[in-house]
Short mmCIF file of C-alpha atoms and ligand atoms in Angstrom, two decimals:
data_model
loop_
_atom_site.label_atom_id
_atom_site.label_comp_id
_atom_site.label_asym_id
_atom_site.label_seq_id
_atom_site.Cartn_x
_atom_site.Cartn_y
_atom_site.Cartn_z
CA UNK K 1 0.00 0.00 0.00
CA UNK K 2 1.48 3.68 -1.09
CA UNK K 3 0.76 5.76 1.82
CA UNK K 4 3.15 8.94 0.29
CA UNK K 5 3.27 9.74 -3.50
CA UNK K 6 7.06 11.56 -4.44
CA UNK K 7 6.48 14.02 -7.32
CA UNK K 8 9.79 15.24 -8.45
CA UNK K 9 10.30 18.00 -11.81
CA UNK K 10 11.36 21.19 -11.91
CA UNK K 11 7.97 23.58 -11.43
CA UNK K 12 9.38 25.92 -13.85
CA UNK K 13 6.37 27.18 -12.53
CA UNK K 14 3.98 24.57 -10.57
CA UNK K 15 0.74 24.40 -12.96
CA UNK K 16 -2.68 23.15 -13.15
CA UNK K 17 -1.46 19.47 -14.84
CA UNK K 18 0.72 18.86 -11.77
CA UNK K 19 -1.79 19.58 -9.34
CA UNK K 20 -4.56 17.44 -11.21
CA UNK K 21 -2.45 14.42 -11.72
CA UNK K 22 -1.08 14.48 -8.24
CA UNK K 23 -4.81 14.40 -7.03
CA UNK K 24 -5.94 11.62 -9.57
CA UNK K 25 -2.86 9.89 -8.23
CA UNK K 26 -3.56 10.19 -4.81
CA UNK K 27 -7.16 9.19 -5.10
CA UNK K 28 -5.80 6.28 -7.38
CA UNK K 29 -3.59 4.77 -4.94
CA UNK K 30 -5.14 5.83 -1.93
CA UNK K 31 -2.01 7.26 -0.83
CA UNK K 32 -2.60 9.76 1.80
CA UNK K 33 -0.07 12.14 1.00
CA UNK K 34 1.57 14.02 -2.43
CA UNK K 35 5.17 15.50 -1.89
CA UNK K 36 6.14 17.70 -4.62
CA UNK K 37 10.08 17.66 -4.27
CA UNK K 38 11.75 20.93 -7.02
CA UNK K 39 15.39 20.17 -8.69
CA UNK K 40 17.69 22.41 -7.85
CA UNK K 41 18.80 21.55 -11.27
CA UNK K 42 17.37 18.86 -13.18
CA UNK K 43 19.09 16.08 -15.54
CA UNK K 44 19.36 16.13 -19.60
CA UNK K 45 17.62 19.64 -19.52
CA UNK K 46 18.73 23.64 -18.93
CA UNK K 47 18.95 25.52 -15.73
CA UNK K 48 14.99 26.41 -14.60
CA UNK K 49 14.09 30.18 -15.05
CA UNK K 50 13.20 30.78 -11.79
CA UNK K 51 15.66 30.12 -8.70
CA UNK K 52 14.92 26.72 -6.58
CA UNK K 53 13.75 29.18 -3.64
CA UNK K 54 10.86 31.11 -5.81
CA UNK K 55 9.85 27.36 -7.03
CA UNK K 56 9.40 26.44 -3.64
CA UNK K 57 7.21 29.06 -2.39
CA UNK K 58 4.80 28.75 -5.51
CA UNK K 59 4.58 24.96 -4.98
CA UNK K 60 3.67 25.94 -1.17
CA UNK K 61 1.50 28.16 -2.09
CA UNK K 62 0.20 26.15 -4.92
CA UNK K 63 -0.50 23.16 -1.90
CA UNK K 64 -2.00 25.38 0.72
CA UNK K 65 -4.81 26.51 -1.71
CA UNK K 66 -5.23 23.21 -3.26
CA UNK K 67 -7.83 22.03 -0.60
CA UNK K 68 -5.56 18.75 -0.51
CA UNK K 69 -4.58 18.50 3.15
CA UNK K 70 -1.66 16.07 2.24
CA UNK K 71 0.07 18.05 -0.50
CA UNK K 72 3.59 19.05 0.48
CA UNK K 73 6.23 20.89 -1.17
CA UNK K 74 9.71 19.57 0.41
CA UNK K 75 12.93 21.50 0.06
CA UNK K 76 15.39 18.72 0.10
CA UNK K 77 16.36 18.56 -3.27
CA UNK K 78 16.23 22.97 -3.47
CA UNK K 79 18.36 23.06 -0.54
CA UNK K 80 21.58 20.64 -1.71
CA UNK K 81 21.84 21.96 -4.92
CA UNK K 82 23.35 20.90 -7.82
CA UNK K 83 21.62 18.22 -10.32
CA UNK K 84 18.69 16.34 -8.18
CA UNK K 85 18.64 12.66 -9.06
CA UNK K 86 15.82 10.49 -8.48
CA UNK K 87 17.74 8.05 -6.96
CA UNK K 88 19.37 10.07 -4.35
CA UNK K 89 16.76 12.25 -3.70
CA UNK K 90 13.99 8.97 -2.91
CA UNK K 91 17.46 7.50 -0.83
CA UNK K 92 17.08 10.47 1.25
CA UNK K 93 13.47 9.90 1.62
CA UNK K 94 13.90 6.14 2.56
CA UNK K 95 16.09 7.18 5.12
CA UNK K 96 14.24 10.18 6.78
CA UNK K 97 10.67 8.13 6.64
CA UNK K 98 11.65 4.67 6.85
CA UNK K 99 8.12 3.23 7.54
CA UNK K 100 6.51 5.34 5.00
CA UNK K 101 5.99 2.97 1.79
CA UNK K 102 7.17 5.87 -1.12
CA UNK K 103 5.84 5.71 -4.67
CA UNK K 104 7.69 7.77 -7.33
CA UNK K 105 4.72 9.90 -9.83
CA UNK K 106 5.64 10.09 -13.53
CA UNK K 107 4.32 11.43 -16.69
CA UNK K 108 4.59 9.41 -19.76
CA UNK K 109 6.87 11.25 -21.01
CA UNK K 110 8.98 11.51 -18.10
CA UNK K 111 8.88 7.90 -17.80
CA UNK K 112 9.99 6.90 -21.64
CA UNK K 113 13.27 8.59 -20.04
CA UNK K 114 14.12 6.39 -17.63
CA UNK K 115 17.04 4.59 -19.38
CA UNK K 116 19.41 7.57 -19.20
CA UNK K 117 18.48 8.20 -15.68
CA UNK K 118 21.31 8.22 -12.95
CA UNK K 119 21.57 5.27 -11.03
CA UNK K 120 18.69 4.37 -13.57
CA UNK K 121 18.97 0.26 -13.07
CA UNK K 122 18.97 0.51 -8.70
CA UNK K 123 16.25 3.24 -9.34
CA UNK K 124 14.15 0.58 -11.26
CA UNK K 125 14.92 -1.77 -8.68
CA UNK K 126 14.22 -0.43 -5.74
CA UNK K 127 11.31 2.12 -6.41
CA UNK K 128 7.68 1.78 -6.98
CA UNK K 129 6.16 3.86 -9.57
CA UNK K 130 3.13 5.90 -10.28
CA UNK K 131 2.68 6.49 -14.05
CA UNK K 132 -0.17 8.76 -15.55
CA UNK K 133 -0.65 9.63 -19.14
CA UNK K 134 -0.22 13.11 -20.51
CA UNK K 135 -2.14 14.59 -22.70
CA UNK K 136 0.24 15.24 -26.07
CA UNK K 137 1.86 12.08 -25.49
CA UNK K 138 1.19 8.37 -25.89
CA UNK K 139 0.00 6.35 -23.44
CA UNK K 140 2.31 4.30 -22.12
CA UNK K 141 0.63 0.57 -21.76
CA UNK K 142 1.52 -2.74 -19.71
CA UNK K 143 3.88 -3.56 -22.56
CA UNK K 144 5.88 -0.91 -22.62
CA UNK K 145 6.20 -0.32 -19.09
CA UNK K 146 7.61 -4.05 -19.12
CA UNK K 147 10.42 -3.02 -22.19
CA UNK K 148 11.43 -0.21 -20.05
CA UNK K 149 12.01 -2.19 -17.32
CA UNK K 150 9.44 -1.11 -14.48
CA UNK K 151 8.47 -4.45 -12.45
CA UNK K 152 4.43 -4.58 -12.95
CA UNK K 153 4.20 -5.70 -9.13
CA UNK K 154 5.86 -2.08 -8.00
CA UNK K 155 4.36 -0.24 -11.01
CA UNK K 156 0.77 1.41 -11.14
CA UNK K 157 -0.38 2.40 -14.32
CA UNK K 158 -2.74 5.31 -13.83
CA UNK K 159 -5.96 6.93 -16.83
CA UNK K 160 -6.01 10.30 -15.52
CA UNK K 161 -8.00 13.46 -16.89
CA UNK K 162 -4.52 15.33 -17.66
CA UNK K 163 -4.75 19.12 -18.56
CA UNK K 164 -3.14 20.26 -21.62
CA UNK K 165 -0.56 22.36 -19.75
CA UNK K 166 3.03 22.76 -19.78
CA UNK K 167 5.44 25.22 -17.53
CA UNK K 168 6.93 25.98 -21.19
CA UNK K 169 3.58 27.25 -22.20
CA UNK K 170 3.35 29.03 -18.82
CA UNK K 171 7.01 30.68 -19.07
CA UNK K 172 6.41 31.62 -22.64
CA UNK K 173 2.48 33.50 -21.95
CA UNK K 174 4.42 35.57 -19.30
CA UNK K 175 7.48 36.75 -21.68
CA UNK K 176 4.44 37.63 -24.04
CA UNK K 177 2.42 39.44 -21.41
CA UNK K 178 -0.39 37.00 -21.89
CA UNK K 179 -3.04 36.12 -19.63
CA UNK K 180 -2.20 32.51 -17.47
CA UNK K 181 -5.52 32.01 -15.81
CA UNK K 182 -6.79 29.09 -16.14
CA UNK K 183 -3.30 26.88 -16.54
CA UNK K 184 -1.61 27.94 -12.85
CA UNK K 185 -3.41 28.29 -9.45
CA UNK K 186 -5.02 32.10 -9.04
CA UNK K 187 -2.46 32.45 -5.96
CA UNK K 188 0.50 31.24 -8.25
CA UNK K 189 -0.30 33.47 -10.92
CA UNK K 190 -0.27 36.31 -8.14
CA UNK K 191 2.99 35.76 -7.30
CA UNK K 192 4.41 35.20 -10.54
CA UNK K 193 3.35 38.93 -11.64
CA UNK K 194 3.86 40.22 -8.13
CA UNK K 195 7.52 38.98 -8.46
CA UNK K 196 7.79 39.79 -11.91
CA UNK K 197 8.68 36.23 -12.82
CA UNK K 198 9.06 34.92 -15.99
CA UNK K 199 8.80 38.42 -18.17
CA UNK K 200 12.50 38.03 -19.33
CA UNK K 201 14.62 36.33 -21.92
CA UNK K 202 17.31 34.57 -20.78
CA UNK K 203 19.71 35.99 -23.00
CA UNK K 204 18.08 39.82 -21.52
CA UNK K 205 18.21 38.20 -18.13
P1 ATP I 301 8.43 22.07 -19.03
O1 ATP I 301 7.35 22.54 -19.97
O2 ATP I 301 9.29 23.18 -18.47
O3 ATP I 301 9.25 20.94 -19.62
P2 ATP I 301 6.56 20.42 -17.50
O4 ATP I 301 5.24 21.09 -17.64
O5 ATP I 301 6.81 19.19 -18.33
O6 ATP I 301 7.73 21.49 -17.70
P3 ATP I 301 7.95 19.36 -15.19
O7 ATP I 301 8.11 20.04 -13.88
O8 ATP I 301 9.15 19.22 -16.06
O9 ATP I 301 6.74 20.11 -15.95
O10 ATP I 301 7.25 17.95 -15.01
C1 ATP I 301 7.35 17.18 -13.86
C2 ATP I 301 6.52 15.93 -14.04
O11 ATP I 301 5.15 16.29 -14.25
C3 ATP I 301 6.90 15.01 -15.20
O12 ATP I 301 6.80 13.67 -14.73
C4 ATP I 301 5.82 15.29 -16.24
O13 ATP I 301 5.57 14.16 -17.04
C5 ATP I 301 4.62 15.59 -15.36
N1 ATP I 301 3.62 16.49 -15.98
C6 ATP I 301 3.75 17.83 -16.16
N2 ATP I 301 2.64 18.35 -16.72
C7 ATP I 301 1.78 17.32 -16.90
C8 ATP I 301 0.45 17.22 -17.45
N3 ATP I 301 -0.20 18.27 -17.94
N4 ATP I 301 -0.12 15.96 -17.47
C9 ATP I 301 0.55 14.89 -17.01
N5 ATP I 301 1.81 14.93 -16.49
C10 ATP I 301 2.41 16.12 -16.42
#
């Protein structure tokens, strides 16, 4: 039995697709709680926009509004720094809440990547997994989940209503002065124009 859901990715900002998969999950599983854990930096992809700090407090806010009393935003992958592995960051986990049963939530497109992951063969190993589809991408069926290696006894393979949202399309409304109601929490989007996030190039950062 799941009784805590880990939802790692870098909230480049938090959004609407995160916080209705996490939900489906949770209500899937019957886990009781969802903890969304930021990168610092994350693997095979460019530094986020926004610092790990500013992440954090729209994830917290994002989880205090959500009406979901076991949504948590953790800081321990924020607060070392550098590139935030899976692997290391569910070890830490393991070892802070050893009789919490942990279940690692994926995308299907996040989990088609799990090849190149660090540590990617003791991470399939050891973990279960949570996988939802996402709208824009395949599926990802029984089959395929077996090719890449996820042991059906620790996998759950999740049909989930998933918003067509993206933190690209987020990031790039912003630089364009365009509305984002509708795709982020109304308390995220406050803070993202009270902080000005988001308006800038990189190269004009
Ligand atoms: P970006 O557009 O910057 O790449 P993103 O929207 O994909 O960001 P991430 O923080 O990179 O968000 O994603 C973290 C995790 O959330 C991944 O496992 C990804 O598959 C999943 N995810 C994000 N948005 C959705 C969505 N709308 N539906 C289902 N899964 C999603």
């Amino acid at each position: 039995m799941i009784s805590a859901i880990v939802f790692g990715g870098t909230f480049d900002p938090v959004h609407n697709g995160h916080l209705a998969i996490a939900r489906q999950a949770r209500e899937g599983t019957g886990a009781e709680e969802v903890w969304f854990v930021p990168a610092a930096l994350a693997p095979q992809r460019d530094a986020p926009r926004a610092t790990p700090e500013d992440r954090l407090e729209l994830l917290e806010a994002a989880c205090a509004a959500s009406g979901q009393s076991g949504f948590r935003a953790l800081d321990i992958a924020a607060r070392r720094g550098g590139i935030s592995y899976t692997a290391d960051v569910m070890d830490a986990l393991r070892t802070a809440h050893p009789d919490v049963q942990l279940a690692v939530l994926l995308g299907a497109d996040a989990a088609r990547t799990i090849s190149v992951w660090h540590r990617s063969a003791d991470v399939l190993r050891t973990e279960h997994f949570v996988i939802v589809n996402r709208s824009g991408a395949e599926p990802l069926d029984a089959a395929e989940a077996d090719r890449l290696g996820y042991a059906p006894a620790r996998t759950t393979l999740l049909t989930v209503h998933s918003p067509d949202v993206s933190a690209t399309e987020v990031r790039t409304r912003c630089l364009r002065g365009e509305s984002i109601e509708g795709l982020v929490p109304e308390v995220v989007a406050g803070l993202i124009a009270r902080k000005g996030m988001y308006q800038q190039n990189r190269d004009d950062a």
